[in-house]
Coordinates of C-alpha atoms in Angstrom, one line a residue:
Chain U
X23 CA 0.0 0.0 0.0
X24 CA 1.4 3.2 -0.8
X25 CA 0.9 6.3 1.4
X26 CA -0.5 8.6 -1.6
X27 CA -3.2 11.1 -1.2
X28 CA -6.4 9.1 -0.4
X29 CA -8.5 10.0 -3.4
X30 CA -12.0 11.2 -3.2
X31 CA -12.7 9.6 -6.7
X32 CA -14.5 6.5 -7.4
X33 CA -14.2 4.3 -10.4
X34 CA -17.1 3.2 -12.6
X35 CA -17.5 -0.2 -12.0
X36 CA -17.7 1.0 -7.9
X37 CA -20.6 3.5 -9.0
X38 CA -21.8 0.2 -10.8
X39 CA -21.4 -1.8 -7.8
X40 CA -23.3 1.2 -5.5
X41 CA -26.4 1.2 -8.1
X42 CA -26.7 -2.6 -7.9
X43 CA -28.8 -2.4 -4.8
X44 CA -32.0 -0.3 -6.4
X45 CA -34.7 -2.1 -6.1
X46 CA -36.4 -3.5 -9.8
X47 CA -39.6 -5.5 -10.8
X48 CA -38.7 -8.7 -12.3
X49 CA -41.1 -11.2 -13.8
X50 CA -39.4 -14.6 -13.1
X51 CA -39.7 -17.7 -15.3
X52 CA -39.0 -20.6 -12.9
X53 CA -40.4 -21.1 -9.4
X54 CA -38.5 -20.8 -7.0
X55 CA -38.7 -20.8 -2.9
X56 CA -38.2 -17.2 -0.9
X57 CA -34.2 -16.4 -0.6
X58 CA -33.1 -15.4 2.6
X59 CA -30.1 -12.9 1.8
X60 CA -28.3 -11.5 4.6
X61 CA -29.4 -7.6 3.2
X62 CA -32.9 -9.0 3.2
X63 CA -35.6 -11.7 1.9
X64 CA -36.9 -11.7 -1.7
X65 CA -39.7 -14.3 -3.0
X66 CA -40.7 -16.7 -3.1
X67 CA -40.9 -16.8 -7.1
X68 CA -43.9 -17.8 -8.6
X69 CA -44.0 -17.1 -12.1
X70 CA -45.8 -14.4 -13.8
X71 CA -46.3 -12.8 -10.7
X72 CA -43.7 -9.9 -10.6
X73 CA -41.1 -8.9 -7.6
X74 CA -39.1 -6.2 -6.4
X75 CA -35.4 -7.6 -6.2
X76 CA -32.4 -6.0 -6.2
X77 CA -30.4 -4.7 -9.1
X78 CA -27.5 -7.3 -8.9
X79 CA -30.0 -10.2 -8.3
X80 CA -32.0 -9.2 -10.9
X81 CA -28.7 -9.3 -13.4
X82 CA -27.9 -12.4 -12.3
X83 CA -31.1 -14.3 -12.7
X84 CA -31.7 -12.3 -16.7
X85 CA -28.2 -13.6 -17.6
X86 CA -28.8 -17.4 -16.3
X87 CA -32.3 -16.9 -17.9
X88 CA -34.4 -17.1 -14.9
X89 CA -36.4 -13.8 -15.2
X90 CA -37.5 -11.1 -17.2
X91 CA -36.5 -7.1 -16.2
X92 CA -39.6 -5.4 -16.1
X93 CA -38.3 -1.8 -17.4
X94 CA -37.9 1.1 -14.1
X95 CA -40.8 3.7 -15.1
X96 CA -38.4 6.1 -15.9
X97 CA -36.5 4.1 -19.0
X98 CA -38.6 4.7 -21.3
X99 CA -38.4 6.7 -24.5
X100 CA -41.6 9.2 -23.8
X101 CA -40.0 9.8 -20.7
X102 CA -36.7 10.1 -21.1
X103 CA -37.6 12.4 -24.2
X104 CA -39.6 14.9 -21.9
X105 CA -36.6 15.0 -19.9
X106 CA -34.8 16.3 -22.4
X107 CA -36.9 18.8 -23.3
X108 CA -37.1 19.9 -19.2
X109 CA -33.2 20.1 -19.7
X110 CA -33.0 21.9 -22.6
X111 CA -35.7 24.5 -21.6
X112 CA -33.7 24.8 -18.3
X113 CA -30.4 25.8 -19.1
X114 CA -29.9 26.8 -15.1
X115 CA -30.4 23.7 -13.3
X116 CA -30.8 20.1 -13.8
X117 CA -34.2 18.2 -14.1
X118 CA -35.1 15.4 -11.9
X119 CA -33.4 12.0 -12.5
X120 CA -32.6 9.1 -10.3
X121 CA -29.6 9.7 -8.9
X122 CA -28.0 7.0 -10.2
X123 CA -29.9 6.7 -13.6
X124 CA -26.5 5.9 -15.8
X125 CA -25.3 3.1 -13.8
X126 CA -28.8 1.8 -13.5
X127 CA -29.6 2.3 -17.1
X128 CA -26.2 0.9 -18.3
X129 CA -26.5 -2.3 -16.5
X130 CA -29.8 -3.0 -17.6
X131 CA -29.4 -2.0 -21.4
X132 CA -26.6 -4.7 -21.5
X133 CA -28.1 -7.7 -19.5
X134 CA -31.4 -7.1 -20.5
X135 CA -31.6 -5.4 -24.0
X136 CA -34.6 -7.9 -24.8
X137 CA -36.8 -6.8 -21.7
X138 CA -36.3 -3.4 -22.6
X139 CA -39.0 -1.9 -25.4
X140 CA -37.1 0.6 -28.2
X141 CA -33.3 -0.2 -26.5
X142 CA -32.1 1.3 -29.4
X143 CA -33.7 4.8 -29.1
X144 CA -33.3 4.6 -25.2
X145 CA -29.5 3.9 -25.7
X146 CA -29.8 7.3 -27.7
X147 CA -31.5 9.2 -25.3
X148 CA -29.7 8.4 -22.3
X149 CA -26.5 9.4 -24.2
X150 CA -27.9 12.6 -25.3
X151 CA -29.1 13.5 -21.8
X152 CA -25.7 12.8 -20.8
X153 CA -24.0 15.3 -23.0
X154 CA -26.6 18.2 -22.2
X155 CA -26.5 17.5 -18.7
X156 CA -22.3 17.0 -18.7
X157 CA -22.2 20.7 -20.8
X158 CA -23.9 22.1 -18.2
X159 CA -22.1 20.5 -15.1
X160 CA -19.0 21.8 -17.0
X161 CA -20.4 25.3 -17.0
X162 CA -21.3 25.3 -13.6
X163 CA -17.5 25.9 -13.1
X164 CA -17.7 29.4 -13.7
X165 CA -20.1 29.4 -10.3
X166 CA -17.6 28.4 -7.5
X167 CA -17.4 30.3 -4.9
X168 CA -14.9 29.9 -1.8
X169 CA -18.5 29.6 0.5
X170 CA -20.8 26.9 -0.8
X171 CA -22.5 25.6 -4.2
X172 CA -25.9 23.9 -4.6
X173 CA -26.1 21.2 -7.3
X174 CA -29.4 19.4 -6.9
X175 CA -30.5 16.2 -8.7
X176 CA -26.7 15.7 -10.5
X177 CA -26.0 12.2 -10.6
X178 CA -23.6 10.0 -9.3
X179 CA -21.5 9.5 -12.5
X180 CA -22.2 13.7 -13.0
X181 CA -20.6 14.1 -9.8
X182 CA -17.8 11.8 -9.9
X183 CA -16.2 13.3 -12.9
X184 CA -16.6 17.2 -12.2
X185 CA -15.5 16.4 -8.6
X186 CA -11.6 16.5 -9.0
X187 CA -12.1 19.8 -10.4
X188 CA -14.4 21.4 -8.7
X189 CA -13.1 20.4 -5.6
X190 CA -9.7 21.9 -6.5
X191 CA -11.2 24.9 -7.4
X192 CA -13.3 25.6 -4.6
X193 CA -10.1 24.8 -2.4
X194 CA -7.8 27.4 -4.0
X195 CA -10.2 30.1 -3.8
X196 CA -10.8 29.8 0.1
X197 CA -7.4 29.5 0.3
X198 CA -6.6 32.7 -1.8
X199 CA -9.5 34.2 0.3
X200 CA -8.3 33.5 3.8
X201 CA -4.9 34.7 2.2
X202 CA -6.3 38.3 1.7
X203 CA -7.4 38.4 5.1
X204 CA -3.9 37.2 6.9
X205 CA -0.8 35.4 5.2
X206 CA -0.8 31.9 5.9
X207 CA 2.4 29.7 5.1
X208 CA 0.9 26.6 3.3
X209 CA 1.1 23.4 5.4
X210 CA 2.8 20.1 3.9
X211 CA -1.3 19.3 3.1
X212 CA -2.0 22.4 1.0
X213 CA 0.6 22.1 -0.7
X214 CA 0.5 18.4 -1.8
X215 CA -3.3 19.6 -2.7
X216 CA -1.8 21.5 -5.8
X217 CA 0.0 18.3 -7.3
X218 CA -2.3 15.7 -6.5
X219 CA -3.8 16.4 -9.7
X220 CA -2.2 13.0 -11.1
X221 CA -4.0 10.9 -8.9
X222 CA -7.3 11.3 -10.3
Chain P
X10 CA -46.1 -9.6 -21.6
X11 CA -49.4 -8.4 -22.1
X12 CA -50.8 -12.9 -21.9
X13 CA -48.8 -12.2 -18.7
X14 CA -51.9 -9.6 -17.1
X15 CA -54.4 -12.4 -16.4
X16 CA -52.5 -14.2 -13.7
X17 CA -51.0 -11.0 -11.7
X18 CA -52.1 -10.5 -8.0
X19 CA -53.9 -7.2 -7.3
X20 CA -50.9 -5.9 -6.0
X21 CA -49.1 -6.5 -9.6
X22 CA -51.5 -5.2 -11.7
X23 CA -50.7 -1.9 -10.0
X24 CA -47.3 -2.0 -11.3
X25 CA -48.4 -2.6 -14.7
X26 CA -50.6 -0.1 -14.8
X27 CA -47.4 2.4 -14.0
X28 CA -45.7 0.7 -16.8
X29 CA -45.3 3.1 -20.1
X30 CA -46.9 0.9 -22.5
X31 CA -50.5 1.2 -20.8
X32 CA -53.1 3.3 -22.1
X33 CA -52.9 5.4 -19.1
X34 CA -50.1 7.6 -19.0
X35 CA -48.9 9.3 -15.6
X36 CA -47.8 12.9 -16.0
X37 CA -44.5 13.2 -15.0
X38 CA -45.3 14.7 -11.5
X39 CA -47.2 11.3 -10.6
X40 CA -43.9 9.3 -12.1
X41 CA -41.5 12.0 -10.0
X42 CA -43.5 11.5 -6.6
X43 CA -44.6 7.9 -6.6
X44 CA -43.0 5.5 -9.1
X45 CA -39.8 7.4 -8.6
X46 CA -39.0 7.7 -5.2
X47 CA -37.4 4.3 -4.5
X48 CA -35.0 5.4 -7.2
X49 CA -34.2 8.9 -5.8
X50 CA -31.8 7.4 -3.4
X51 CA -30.0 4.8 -2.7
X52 CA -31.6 4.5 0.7
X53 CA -34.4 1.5 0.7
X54 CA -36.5 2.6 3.4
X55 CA -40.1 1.8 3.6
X56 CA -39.7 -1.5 2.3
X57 CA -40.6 -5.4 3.2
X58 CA -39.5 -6.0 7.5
X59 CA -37.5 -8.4 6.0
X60 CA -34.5 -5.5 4.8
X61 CA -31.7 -5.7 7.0
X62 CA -30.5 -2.3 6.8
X63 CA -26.6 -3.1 7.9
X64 CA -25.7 -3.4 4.2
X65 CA -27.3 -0.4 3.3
X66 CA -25.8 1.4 6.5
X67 CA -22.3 0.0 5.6
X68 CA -22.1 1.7 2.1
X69 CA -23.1 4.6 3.5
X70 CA -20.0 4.7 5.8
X71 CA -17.6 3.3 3.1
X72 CA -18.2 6.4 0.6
X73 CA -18.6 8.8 4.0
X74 CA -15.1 7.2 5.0
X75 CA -13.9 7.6 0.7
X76 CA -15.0 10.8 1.1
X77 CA -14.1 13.0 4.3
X78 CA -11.0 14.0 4.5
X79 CA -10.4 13.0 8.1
X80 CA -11.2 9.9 10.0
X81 CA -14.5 8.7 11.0
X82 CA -15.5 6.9 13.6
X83 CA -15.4 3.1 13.4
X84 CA -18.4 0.9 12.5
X85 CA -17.6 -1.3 15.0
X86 CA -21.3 -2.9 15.8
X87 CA -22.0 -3.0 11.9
X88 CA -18.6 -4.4 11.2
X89 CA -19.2 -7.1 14.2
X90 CA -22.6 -8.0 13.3
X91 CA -21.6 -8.4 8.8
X92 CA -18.9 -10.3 9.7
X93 CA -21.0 -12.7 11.9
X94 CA -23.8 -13.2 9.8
X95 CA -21.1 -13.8 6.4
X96 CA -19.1 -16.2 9.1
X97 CA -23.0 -18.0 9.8
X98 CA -23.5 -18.0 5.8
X99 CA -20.5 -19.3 5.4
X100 CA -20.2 -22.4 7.7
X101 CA -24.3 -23.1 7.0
X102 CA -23.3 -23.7 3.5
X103 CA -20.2 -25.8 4.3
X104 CA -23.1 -28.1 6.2
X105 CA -25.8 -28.6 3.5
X106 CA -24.9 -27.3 -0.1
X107 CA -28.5 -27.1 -1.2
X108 CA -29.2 -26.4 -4.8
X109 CA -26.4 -25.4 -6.8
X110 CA -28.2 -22.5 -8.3
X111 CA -29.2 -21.1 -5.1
X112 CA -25.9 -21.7 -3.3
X113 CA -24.7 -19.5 -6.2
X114 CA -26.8 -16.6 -5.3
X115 CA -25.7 -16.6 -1.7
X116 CA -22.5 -16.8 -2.1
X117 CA -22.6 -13.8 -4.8
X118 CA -24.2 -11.7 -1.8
X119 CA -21.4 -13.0 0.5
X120 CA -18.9 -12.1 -2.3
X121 CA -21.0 -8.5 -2.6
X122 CA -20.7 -7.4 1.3
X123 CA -16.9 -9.0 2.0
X124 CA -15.8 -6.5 -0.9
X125 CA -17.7 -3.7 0.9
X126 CA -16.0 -4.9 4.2
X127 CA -12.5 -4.9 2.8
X128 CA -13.3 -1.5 0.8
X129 CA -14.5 0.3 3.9
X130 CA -11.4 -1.0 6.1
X131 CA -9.1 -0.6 2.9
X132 CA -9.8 3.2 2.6
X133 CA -9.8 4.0 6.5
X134 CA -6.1 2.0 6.2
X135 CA -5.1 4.2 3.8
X136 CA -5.5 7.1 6.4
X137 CA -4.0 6.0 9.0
X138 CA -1.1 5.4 6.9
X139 CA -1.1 8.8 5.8
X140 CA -1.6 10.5 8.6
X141 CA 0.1 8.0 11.0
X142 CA 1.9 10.5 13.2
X143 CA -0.4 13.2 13.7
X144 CA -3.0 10.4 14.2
X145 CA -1.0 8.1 17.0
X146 CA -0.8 11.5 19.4
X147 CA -4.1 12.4 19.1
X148 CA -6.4 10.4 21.6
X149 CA -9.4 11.9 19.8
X150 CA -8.1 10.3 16.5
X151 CA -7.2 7.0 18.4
X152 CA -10.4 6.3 19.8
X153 CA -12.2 6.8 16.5
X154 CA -10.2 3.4 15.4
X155 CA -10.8 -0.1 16.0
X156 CA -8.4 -2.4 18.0
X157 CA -6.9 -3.7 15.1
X158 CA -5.9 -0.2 13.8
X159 CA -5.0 1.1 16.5
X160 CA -2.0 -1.6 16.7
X161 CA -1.8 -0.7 13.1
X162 CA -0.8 2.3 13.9
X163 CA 1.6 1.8 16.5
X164 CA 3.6 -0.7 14.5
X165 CA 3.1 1.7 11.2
X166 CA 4.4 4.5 13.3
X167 CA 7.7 2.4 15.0
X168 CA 8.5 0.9 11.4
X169 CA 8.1 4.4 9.8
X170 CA 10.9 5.8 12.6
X171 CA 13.2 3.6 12.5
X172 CA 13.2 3.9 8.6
X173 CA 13.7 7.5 8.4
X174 CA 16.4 7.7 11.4
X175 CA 18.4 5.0 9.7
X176 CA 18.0 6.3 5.9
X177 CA 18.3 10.1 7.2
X178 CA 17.9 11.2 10.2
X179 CA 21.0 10.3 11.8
X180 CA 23.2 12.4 9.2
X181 CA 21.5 15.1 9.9
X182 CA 22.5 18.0 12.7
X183 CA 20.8 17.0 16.3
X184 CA 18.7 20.1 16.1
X185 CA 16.9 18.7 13.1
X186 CA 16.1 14.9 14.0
X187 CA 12.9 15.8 15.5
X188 CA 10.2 13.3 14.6
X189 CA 6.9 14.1 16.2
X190 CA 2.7 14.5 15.7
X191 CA 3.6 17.6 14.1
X192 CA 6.3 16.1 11.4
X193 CA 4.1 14.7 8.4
X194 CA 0.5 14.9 6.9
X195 CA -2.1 17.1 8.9
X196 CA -5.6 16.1 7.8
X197 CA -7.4 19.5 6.6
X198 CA -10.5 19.8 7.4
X199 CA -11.3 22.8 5.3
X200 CA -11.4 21.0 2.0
X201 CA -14.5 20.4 0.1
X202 CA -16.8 17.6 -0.1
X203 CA -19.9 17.0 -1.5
X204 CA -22.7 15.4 0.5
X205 CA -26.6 14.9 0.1
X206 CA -29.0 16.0 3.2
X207 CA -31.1 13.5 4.3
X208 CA -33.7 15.6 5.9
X209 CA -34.7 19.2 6.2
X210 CA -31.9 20.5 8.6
X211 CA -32.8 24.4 8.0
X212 CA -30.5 27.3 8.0
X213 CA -27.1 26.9 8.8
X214 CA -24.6 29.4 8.7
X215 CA -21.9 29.3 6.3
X216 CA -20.2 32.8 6.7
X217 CA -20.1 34.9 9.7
X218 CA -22.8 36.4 7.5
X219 CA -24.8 34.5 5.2
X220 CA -26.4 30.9 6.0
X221 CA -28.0 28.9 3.7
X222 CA -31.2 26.6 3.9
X223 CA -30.8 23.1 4.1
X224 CA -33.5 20.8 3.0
X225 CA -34.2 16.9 1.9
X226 CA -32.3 16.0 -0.8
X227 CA -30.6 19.3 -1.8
X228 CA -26.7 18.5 -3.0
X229 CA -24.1 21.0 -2.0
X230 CA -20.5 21.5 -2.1
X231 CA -19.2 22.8 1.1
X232 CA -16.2 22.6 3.5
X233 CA -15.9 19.5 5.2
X234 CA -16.4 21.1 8.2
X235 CA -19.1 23.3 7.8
X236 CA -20.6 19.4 7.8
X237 CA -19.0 17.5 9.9
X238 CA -21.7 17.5 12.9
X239 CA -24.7 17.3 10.8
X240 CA -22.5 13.8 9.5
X241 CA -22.2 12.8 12.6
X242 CA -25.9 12.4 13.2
X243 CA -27.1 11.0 10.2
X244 CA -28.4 14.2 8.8
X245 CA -26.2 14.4 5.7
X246 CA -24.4 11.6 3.5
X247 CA -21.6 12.2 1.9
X248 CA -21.5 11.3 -2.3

């Protein structure tokens, strides 16, 4: 283990592995007695009748062909489409998703494509929602302050990638702030602050 | 899906009826407050008696830990209790293997929570590492850490000395061979973090002059400790 800079960042397949406990409906195709998880109990599964399960379950029974993934409410093209619209008539703020909407959406456009109606066109929107909503994250640069910044309803994957900077940002200008106000010699900490850029 | 509707409890067909093919479409208000909810967080609350929460609890302190600059306090009932009920799972399945295929989905779950152990104890590791001689003078720092770090520590600290009096220290003037709490990294508790509140909290103040309005759900980007207390009780996450 190396005594480096703990970093604040996450990597995908952890923001993968933090989604994969959202609850979703699944229609199982085999019958099977109630599971008794340690996190919780789930069944039992009587086929066509639908369950809430969690994300990773669910995964795993679609890929050994046990289930069908009944679609979240929200992954679905009209949806998804009005979404849009909300974030391109709001060019200030961010409309309401899940929070974790790209992990959740990615995992179940691979493992389940089939379940999913219009994949295709979903695949689309998602990705354009992402690039509307990432320009704007990016522009919301221009808005830190040294005292505090509101960011309601950005996502998880949103977060994790304008984080590094952001954070840095926001750092310098208290520091340049409290600076003004009385000369501070920069501690070993501050200092490493300014090159831990390679980290991320 | 549709040959599907006959069979479905009450209960199910209410979930169909949310479903985007139906003829009835919810605005998007009704989809935002109701079908949404669950989604909005990663918090399951409200659901089946059956949820143990200590998974749910322990992801929570994992990013908290990932994502404040100093250390937390230990988990140490949440820690105990996960690595009972994985050391119960375990020996139960040495016992009677049952069906493959469900075996197979325990032991997935048991795979699922030991990596959230080792992640969690992984990432409060790193900081005592880092900040192992600022930490091993400070008795408030100490009795944040569990046994097991805290003679972590002590041996981190003793191997670390002896390294840097051999390599260097002992070359250099007497005056400079000091190697104390204050020699090293100082956590700085002025950096930012961003954290989620969990419920309204109100106004707090940020400035000597301005405060700002806390309420459920609102992100913000603030100073670690501007948020440290409200952490501490549960009323903000960090993300």
């Amino acid at each position: 283990m190396t005594s480096t800079k703990p970093t604040q960042q996450f990597t995908l397949p952890e923001l993968e592995f933090l989604a994969e406990d959202t609850p979703i409906t699944i229609i199982p195709t085999h019958r099977m007695d109630t599971l008794h998880f340690i996190s919780g109990s789930y069944g039992p599964f009587q086929p066509p009748a639908h369950i809430e399960v969690p994300l990773w379950l669910a995964r795993l029974l679609k890929t050994k062909r046990r289930c069908h993934i009944q679609a979240p409410t929200w992954l679905n093209c009209r949806f998804l489409e009005r979404k849009y619209d909300e974030e391109q008539r709001q060019p200030d703020r961010f409309s309401n998703l899940p929070y974790q909407y790209l992990e959740i959406a990615h995992v179940l456009v691979t493992c389940a494509e089939d379940d999913i109606p219009q994949s295709h066109t979903i695949k689309r929107l998602i990705q354009d929602l992402r690039e509307i909503r990432q320009s704007k994250a990016r522009a919301g640069l221009a808005a830190v302050n040294p005292v505090y910044l509101q960011m309601d309803h950005l996502g998880a994957v949103e977060l994790n990638e304008i984080r590094p900077v952001f954070c840095q940002a926001f750092n310098h200008l208290r520091k340049l702030e409290k600076d003004l106000g009385d000369y501070i010699v920069p501690s070993y900490e501050d200092t490493q602050s300014t090159t831990s850029y390679s980290n991320y | 899906m549709a040959s599907d509707n006959v069979f479905v409890s009450p209960e199910d067909s209410v979930m169909t009826n949310l479903s985007p093919m139906d003829a009835v479409e919810p605005t998007v208000d009704e989809l935002l407050d109701g079908a949404l909810s669950p989604y909005l967080s990663d918090d399951q609350d409200g659901d089946s008696p059956f949820v143990n929460e200590d998974v749910t609890k322990l992801k929570h302190a994992w990013v908290n830990e990932k994502q404040a600059p100093d250390l937390l306090p230990y988990e140490t009932q949440l820690v105990e209790d996960l690595t009972e009920m994985l050391q119960f799972i375990e020996a139960l399945q040495g016992e009677d293997a049952g069906q493959p295929f469900t075996v197979m989905l325990y032991q997935t779950e048991v795979e699922r929570i030991k990596y959230l152990l080792r992640s969690y104890l992984r990432t409060r590791l790193q900081k005592v590492e880092r900040y192992a001689m600022f930490y091993s003078g400070s008795e408030e720092h100490l009795s944040r850490m569990s046994a097991g770090e805290q003679q972590y520590i002590h041996q981190y600290r003793g191997l670390f000395e002896t390294h840097m009096t051999r390599t260097c220290l002992d070359k250099l003037p007497e005056s400079l061979r000091a190697l104390d709490e204050t020699t090293g990294n100082i956590p700085w508790n002025d950096t930012a973090v961003v954290c989620r509140v969990q419920q309204d909290v109100g106004e707090i103040s940020v400035t000597e002059t301005e405060t700002v309005e806390m309420r459920r759900d609102n992100i913000f980007l603030m100073p670690y400790q501007t948020v440290e207390k409200l952490l501490q009780s549960d009323q903000v996450v960090l993300l």
